[in-house]
GROMACS .gro file of C-alpha atoms in nm:
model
  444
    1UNK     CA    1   0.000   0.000   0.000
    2UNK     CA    2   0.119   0.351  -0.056
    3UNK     CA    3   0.267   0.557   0.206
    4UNK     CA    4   0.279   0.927   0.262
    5UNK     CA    5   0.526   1.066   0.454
    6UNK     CA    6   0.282   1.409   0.518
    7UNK     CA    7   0.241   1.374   0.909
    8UNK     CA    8   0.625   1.291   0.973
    9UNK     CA    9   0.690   1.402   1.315
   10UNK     CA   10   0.300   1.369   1.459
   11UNK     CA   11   0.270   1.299   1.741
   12UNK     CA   12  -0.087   1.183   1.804
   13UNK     CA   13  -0.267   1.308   2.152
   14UNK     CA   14  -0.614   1.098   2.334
   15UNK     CA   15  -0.920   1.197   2.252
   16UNK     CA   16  -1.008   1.236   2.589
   17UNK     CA   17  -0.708   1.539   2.620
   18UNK     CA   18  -0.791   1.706   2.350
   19UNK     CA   19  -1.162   1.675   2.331
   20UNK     CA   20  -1.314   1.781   1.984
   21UNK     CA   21  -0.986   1.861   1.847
   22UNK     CA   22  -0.843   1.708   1.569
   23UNK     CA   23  -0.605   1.446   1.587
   24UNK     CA   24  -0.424   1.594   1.279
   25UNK     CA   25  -0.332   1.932   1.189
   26UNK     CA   26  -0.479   2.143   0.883
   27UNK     CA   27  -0.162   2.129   0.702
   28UNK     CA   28  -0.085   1.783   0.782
   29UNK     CA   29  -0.472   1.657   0.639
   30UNK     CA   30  -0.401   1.873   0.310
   31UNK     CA   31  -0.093   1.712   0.250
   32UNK     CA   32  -0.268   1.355   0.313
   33UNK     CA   33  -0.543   1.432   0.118
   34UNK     CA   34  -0.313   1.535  -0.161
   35UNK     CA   35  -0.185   1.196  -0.199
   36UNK     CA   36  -0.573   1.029  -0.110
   37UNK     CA   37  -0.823   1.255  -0.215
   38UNK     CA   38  -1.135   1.330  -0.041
   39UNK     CA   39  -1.368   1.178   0.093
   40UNK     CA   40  -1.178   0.948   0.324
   41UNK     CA   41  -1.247   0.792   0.649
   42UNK     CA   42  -0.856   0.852   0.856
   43UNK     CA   43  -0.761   0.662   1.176
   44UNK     CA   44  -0.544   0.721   1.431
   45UNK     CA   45  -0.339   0.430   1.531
   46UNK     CA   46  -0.188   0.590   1.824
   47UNK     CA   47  -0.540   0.645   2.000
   48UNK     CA   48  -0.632   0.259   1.906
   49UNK     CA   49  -0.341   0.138   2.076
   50UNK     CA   50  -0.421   0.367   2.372
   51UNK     CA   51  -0.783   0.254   2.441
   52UNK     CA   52  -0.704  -0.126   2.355
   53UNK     CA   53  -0.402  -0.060   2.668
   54UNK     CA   54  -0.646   0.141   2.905
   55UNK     CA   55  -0.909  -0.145   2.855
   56UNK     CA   56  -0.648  -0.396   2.922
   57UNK     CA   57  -0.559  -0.258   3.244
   58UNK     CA   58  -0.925  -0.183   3.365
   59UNK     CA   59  -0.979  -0.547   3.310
   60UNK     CA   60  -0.682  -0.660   3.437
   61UNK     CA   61  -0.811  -0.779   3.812
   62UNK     CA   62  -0.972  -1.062   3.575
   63UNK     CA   63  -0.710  -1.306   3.448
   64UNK     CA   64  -0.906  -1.427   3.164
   65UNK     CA   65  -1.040  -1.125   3.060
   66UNK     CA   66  -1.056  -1.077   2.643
   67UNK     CA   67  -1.181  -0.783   2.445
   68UNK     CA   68  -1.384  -0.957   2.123
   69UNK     CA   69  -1.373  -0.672   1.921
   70UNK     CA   70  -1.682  -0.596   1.762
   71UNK     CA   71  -1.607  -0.666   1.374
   72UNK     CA   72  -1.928  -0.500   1.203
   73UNK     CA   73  -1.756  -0.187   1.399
   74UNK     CA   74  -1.476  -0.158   1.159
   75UNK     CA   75  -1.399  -0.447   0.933
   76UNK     CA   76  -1.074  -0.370   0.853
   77UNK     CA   77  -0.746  -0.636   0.857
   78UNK     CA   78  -0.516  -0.384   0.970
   79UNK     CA   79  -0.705  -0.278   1.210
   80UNK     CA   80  -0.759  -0.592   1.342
   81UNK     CA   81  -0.396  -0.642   1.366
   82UNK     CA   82  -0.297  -0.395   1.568
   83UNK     CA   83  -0.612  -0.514   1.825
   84UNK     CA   84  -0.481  -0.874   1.825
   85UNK     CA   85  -0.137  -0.791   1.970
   86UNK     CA   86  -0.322  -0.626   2.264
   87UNK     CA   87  -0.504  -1.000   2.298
   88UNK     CA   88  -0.828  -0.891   2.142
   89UNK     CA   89  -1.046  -1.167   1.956
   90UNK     CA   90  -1.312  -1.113   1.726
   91UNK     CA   91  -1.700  -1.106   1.800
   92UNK     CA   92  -1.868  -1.205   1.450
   93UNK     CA   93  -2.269  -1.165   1.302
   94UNK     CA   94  -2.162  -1.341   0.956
   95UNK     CA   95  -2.025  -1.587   0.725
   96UNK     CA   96  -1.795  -1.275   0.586
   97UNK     CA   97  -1.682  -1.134   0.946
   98UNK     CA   98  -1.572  -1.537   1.072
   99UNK     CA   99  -1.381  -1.555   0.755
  100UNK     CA  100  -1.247  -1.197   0.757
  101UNK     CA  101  -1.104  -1.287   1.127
  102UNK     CA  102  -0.954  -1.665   1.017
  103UNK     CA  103  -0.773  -1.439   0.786
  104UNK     CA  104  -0.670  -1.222   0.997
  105UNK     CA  105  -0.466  -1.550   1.208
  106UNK     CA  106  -0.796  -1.574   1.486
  107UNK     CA  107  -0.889  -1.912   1.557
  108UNK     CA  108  -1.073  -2.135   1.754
  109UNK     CA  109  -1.210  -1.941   2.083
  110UNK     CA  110  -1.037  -1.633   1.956
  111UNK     CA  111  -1.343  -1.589   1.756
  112UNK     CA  112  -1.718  -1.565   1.882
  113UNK     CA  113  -2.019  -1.578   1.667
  114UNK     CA  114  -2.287  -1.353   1.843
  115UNK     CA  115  -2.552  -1.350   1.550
  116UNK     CA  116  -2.945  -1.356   1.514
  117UNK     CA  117  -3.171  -1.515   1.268
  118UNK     CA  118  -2.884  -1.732   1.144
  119UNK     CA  119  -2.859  -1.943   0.852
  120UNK     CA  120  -2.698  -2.274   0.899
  121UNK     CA  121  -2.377  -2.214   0.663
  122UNK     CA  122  -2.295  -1.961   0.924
  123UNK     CA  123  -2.321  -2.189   1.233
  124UNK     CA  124  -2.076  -2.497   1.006
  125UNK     CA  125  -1.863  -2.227   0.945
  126UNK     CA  126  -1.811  -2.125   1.320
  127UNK     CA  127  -1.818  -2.482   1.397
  128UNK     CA  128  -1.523  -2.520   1.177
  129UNK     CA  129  -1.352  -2.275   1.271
  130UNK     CA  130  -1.387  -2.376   1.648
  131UNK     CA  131  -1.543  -2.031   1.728
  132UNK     CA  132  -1.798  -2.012   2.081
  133UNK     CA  133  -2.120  -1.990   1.965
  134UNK     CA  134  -2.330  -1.760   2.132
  135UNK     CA  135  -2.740  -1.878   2.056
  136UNK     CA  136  -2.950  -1.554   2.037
  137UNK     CA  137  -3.277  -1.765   2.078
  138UNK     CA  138  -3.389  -2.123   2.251
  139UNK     CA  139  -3.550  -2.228   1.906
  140UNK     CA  140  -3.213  -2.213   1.724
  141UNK     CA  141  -3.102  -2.494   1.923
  142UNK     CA  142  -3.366  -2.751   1.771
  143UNK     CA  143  -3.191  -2.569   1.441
  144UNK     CA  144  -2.850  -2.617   1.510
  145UNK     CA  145  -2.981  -2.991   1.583
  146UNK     CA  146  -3.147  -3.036   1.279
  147UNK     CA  147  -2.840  -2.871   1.113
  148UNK     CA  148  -2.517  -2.986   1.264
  149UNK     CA  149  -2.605  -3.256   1.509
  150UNK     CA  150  -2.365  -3.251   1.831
  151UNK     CA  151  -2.306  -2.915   2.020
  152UNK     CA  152  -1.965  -2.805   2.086
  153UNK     CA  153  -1.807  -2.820   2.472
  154UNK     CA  154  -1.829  -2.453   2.513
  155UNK     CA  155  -2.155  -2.264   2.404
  156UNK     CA  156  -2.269  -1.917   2.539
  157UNK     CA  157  -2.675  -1.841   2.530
  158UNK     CA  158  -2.801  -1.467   2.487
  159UNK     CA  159  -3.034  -1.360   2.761
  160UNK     CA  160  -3.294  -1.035   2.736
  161UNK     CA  161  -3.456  -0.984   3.048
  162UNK     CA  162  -3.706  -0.739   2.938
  163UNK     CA  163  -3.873  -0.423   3.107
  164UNK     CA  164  -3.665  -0.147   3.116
  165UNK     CA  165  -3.297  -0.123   3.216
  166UNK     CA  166  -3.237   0.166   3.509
  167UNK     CA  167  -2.876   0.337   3.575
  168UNK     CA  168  -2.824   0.584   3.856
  169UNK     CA  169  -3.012   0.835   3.592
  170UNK     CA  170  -3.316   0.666   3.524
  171UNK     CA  171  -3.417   0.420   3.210
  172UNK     CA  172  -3.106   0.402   2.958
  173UNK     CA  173  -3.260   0.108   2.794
  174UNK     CA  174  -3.568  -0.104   2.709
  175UNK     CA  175  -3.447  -0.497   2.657
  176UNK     CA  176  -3.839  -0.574   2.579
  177UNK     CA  177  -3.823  -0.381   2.266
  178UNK     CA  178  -3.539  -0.569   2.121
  179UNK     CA  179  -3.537  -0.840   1.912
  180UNK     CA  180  -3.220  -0.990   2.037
  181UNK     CA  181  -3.172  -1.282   2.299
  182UNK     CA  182  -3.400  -1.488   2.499
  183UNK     CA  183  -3.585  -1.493   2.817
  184UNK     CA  184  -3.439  -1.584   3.132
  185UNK     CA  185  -3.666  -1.915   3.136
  186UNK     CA  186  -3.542  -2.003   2.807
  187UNK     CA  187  -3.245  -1.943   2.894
  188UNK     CA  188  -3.283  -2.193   3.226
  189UNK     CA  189  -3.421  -2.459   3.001
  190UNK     CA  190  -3.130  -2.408   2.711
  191UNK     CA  191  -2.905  -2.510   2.976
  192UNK     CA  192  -3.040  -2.772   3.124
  193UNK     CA  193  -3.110  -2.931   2.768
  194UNK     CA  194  -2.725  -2.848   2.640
  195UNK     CA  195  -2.618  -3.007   2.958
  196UNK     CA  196  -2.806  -3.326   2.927
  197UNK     CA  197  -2.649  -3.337   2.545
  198UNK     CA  198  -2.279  -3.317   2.697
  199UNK     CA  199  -2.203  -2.910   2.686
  200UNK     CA  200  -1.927  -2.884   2.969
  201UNK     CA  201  -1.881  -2.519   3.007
  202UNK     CA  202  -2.127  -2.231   2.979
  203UNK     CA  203  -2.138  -1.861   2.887
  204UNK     CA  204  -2.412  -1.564   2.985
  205UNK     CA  205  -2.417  -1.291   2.732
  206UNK     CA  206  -2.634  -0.972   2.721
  207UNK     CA  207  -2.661  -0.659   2.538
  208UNK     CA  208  -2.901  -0.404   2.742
  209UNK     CA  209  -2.809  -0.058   2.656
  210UNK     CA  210  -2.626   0.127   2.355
  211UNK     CA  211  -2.375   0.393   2.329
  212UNK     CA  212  -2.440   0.440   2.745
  213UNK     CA  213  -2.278   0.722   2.870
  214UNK     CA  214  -2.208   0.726   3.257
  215UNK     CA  215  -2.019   0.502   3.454
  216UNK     CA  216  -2.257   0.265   3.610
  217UNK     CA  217  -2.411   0.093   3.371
  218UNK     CA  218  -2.136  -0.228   3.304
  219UNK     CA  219  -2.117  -0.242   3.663
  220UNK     CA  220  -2.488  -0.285   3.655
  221UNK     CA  221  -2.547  -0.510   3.394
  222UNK     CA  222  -2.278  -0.701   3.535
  223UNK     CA  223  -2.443  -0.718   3.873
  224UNK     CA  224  -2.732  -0.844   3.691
  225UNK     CA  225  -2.570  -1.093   3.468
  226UNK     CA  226  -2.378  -1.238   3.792
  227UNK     CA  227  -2.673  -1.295   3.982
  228UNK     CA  228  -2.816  -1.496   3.737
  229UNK     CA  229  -2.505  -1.745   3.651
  230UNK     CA  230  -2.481  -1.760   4.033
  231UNK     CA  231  -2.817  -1.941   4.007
  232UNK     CA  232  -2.812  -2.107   3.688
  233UNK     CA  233  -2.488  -2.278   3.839
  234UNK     CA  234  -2.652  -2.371   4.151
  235UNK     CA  235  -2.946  -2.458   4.001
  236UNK     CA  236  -2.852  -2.717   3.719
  237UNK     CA  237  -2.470  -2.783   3.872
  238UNK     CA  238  -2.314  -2.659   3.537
  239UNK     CA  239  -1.985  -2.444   3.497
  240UNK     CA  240  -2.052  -2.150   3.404
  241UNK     CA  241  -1.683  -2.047   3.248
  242UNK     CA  242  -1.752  -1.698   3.138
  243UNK     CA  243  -1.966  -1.366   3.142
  244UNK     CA  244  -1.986  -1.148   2.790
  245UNK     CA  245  -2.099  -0.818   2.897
  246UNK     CA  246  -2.097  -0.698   2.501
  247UNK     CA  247  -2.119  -0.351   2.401
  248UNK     CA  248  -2.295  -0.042   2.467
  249UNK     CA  249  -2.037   0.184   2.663
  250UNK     CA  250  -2.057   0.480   2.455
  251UNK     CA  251  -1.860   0.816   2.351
  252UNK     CA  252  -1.869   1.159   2.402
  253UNK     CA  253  -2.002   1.248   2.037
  254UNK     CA  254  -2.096   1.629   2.146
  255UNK     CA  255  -1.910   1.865   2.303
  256UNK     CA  256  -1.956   1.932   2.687
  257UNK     CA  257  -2.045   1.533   2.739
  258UNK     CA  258  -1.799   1.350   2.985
  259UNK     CA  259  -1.583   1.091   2.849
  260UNK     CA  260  -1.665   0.784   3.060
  261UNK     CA  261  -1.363   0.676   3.228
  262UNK     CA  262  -1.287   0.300   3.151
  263UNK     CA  263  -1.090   0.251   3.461
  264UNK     CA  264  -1.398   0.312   3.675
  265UNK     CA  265  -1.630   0.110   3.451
  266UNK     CA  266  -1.324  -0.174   3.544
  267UNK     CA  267  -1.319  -0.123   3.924
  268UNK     CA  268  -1.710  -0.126   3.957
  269UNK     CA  269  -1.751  -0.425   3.725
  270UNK     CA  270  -1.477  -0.603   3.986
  271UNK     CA  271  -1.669  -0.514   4.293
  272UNK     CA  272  -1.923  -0.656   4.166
  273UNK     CA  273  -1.760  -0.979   4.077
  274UNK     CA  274  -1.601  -0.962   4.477
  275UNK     CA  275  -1.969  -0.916   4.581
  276UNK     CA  276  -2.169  -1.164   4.361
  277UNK     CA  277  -1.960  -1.440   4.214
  278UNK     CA  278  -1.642  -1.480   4.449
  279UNK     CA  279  -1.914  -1.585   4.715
  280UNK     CA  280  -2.054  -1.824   4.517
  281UNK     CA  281  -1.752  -2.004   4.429
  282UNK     CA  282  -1.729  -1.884   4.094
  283UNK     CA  283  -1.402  -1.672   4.116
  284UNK     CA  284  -1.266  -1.858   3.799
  285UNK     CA  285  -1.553  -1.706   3.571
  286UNK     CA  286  -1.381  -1.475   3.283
  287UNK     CA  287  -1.547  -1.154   3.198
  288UNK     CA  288  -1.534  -1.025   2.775
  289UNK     CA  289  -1.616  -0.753   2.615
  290UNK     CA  290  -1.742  -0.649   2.277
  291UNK     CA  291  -1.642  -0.244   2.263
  292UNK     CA  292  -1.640  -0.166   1.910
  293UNK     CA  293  -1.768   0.168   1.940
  294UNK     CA  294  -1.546   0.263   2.239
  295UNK     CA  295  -1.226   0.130   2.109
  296UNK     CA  296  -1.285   0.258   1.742
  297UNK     CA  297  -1.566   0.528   1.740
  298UNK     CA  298  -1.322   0.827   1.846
  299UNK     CA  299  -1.009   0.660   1.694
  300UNK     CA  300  -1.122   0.790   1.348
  301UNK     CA  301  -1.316   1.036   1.138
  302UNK     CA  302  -1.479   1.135   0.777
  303UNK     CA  303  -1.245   1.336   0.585
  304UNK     CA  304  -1.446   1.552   0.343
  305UNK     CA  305  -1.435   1.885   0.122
  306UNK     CA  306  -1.675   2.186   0.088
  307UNK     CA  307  -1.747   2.182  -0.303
  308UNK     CA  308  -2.058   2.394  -0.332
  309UNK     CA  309  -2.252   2.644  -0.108
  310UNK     CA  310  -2.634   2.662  -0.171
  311UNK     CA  311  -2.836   2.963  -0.008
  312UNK     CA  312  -3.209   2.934   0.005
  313UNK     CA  313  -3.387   2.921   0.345
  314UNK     CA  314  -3.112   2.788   0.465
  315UNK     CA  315  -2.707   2.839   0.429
  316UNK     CA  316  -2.581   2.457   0.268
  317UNK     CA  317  -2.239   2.323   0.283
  318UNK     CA  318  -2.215   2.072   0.001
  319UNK     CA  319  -1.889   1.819   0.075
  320UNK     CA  320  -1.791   1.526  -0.168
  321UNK     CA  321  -1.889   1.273   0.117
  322UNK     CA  322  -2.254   1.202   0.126
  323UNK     CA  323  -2.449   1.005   0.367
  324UNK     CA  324  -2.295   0.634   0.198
  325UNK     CA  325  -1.974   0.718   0.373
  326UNK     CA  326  -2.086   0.784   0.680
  327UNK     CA  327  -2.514   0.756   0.779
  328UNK     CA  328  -2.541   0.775   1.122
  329UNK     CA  329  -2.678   1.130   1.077
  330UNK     CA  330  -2.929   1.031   0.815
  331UNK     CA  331  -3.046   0.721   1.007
  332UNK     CA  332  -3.050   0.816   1.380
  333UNK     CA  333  -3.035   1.169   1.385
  334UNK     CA  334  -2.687   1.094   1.563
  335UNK     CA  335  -2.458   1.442   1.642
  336UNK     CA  336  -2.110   1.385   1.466
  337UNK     CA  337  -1.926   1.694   1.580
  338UNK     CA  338  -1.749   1.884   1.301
  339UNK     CA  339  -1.409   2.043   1.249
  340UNK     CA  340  -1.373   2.273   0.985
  341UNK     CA  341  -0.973   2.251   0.917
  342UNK     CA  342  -0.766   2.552   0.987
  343UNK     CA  343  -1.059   2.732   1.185
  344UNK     CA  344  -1.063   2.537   1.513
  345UNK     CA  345  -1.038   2.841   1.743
  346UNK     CA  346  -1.230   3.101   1.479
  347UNK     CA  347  -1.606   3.150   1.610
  348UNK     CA  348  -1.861   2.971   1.526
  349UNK     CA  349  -2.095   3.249   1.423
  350UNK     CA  350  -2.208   3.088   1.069
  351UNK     CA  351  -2.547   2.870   1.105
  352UNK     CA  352  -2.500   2.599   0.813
  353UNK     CA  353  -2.642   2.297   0.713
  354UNK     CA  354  -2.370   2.005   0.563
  355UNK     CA  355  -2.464   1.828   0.338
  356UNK     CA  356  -2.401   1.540   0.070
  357UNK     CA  357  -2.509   1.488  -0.260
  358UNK     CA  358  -2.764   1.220  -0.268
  359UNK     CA  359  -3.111   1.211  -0.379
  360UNK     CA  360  -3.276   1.226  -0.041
  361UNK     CA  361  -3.332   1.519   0.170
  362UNK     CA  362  -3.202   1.310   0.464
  363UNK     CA  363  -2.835   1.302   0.329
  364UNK     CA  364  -2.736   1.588   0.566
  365UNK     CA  365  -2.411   1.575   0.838
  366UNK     CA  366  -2.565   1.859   1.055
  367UNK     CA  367  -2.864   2.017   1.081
  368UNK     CA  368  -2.836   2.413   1.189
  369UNK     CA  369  -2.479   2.360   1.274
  370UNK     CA  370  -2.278   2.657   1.428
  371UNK     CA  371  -1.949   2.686   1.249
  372UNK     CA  372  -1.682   2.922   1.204
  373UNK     CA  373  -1.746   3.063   0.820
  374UNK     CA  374  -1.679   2.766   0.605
  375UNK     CA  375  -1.619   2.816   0.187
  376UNK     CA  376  -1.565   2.580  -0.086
  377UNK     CA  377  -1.247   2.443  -0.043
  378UNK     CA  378  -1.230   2.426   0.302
  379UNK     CA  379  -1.171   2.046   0.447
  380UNK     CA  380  -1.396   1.915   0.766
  381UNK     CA  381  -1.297   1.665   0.983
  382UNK     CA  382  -1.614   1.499   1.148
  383UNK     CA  383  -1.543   1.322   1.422
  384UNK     CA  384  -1.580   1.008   1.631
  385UNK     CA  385  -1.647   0.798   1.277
  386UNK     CA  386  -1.434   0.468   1.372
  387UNK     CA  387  -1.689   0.260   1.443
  388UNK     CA  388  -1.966   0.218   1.255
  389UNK     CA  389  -1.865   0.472   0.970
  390UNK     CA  390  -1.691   0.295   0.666
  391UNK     CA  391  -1.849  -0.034   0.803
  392UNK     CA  392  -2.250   0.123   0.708
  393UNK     CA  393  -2.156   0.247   0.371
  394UNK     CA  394  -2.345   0.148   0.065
  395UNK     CA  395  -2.418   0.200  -0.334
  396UNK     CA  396  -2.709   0.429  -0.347
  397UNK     CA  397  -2.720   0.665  -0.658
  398UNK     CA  398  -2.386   0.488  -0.787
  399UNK     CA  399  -2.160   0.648  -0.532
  400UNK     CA  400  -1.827   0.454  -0.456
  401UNK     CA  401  -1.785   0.410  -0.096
  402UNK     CA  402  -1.469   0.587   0.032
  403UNK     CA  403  -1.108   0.485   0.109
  404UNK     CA  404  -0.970   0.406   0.489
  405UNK     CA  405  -0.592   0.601   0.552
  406UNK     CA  406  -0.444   0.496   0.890
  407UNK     CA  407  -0.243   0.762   1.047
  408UNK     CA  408   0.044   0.568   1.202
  409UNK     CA  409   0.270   0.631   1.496
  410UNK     CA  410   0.536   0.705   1.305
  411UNK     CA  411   0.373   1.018   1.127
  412UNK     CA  412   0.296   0.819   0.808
  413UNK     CA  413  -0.008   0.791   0.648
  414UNK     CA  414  -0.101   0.438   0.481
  415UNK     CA  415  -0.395   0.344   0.282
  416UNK     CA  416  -0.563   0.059   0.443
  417UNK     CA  417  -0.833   0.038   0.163
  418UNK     CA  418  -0.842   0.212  -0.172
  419UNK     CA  419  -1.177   0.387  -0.250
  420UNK     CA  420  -1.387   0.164  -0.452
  421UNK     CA  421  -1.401   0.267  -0.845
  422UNK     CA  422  -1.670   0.259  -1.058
  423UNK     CA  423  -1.603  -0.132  -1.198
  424UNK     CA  424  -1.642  -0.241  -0.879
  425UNK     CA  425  -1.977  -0.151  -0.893
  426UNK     CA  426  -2.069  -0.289  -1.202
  427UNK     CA  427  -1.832  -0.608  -1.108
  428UNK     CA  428  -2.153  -0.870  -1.015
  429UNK     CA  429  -2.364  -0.740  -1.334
  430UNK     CA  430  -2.449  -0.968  -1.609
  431UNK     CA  431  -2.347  -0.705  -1.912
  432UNK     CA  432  -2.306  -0.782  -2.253
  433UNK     CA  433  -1.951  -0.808  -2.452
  434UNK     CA  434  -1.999  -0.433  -2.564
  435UNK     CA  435  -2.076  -0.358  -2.209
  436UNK     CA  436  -1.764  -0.533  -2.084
  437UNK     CA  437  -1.567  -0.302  -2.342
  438UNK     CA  438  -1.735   0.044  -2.182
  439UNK     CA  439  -1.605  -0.058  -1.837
  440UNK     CA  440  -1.242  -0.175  -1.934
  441UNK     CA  441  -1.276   0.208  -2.080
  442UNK     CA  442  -1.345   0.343  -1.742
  443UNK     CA  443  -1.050   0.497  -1.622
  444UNK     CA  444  -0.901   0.430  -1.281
   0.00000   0.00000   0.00000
């Protein structure tokens, strides 16, 4: 891949330090961007190093404790790499993300396959590969019988406990409304039938809450999720060998919103474990974690350019990213704070919306966003895109999802994955001979 050396001498600073700033100057970005034009999504691998160490040592009270890094979060190998020398595995939904972590060098219980609805190519795959299996639902084990026969040693189940999840705030989540995981009495009667059919170790998994910000709720969920192995191992006399707390500590996407502070999140998830399971007998139980958007989500951002202003009833900022490079804004409404490049301590007295070029009203960045005055030409840096950015790109109106740089330690700049070109697109039609002809033609 090609390198740049643009950013020699960088030095990258946390996210938490340096709050909305960019991790990358103005002058540094233009130079990248000369070499990898816009739009681009650009990672810092200093700050993914930094939150894969600060998770480590939260966790590190818990000797088996393992980070299965959310894949869909950001599917790329190099990224992957750099996770898997902190001891991170892989938590998979597909086919694609098992195979994308065997190639990365995962294996075995390095991998986990937390999916729903599942067909059963994806279970023989994970079976093959030796990955846990984590069942969202008690009628997918009749399936996997049907399917694949015997059950592995190790199999985790999914529980959803319904009502309404509290923190020290209020409600930060309604389990009854999802569509993932199973009762708690399914869950009792999944493991008394896998332990009749020769399962010998046992894993509680749960996903309450998304994007929580506020320190209490892993410790909470993990109070929860200990109390219940507690009595599923008295219960049915089974081993229960490890608790997945999954995702849903969030980031600080706005401005003014505290950063929650992983060591905390660490300490209360351990007292809990002290209070609940060590009691019990169960101080060999492993905790994991699936922080995609955590570990990645500030670690990275959209790298786009001003090409057009439109004034009607509103001031528009059009930029040469649209909503298939990054469309959290289009789908949830979700803030994405924005940078404009060379004006980070200019006011923001300008009212603008930002916008892409896609046929739908909803392919907009910002809504009524104060920024310093922006013109064509100027480059934005919208934040906190890591995780779940690239990953939720798509074709719509023929646009060519973007490239992936990663800023390295070292100052460098390396493309990670070149921006898709326009025979890529047309790669899986069925075209004629003269239509073959037209895209050889196309350039790039």
């Amino acid at each position: 891949m090609a390198k740049s050396t643009a950013a020699q001498g960088f030095t990258a600073e946390s996210t938490a330090a340096c709050g909305k700033r960019p991790f990358v100057s103005k002058e540094q970005l233009e130079a990248i961007a000369a070499e990898f034009p816009t739009p681009f999504h650009l990672y810092s691998e200093h700050e993914v190093r930094r939150r894969a160490q600060a998770l480590n040592q939260a966790f590190a009270w818990n000797p088996g404790f393992c980070e299965y890094f959310a894949v869909k979060a950001t599917p790329n190998p190099s990224i992957l790499k750099i996770l898997m020398e902190y001891g991170c595995g892989a938590d998979c939904a597909t086919s694609n993300e098992l195979l994308l972590a065997h190639a990365c060098g995962l294996e075995g219980e390095q991998i986990m396959l937390s999916s729903n609805d599942t067909p059963a190519q994806t279970y023989l795959l994970a079976r093959d590969l030796g990955a846990i299996v984590n069942f969202d639902s008690y009628d997918m084990l009749e399936y996997w019988r049907q399917s694949l026969d015997t059950f592995p040693k190790t199999v985790c189940c999914r529980v959803n406990p319904g009502g309404d999840f509290q923190s020290a705030n209020g409600i930060i989540g309604s389990p009854r409304d999802a569509k993932f995981g199973m009762t708690e009495a399914q869950l009792h009667q999944a493991f008394t039938e896998l332990s009749a059919e020769g399962v010998q170790e046992f894993g509680i998994h749960a996903f309450l809450a998304s994007n929580t910000l506020g320190n209490d709720y892993y410790p909470r969920l993990a109070r929860q999720l200990f109390q219940l192995a507690a009595h599923e191992a008295a219960e049915l006399g089974i081993h229960i060998g490890f608790i997945d707390l999954s995702g849903g500590v969030g980031v600080a996407y706005e401005p003014g919103q505290q950063e929650n502070d992983i060591a905390a999140i660490g300490e209360g998830v351990r007292r809990a474990y002290q209070e609940v399971l060590v009691p019990a007998g169960m101080g060999d139980v492993q905790i994991k974690t699936e922080l995609g958007r955590w570990m990645l989500a500030p670690a990275g951002g959209l790298v786009t350019r001003v090409i057009h202003e439109k004034v009607t009833y509103k001031d528009y900022l059009g930029v040469d990213a649209c909503a298939a490079d990054l469309i959290r804004p289009a789908m949830y409404g979700a803030y994405h704070h924005i940078t404009v490049m060379g004006k980070e301590d200019a006011p923001a007295d300008h009212t603008y919306n930002v916008v892409g070029g896609l046929c739908e009203n909803n392919d907009q960045f910002a809504w009524d966003r104060q920024l310093p005055e922006t013109t064509p030409g100027d480059l934005l840096f919208i934040h906190d895109a890591g995780a779940h950015g690239h990953s939720m790109g798509y074709n719509y109106n023929g646009r060519t999802r973007s490239a992936e740089v990663l800023l390295q330690e070292d100052g460098t700049a390396r493309l990670i994955r070149r921006a898709e070109r326009p025979q890529d697109l047309f790669a899986t039609l069925d075209v004629t001979e003269e239509g073959k002809a037209l895209l050889a033609s196309l350039p790039g």
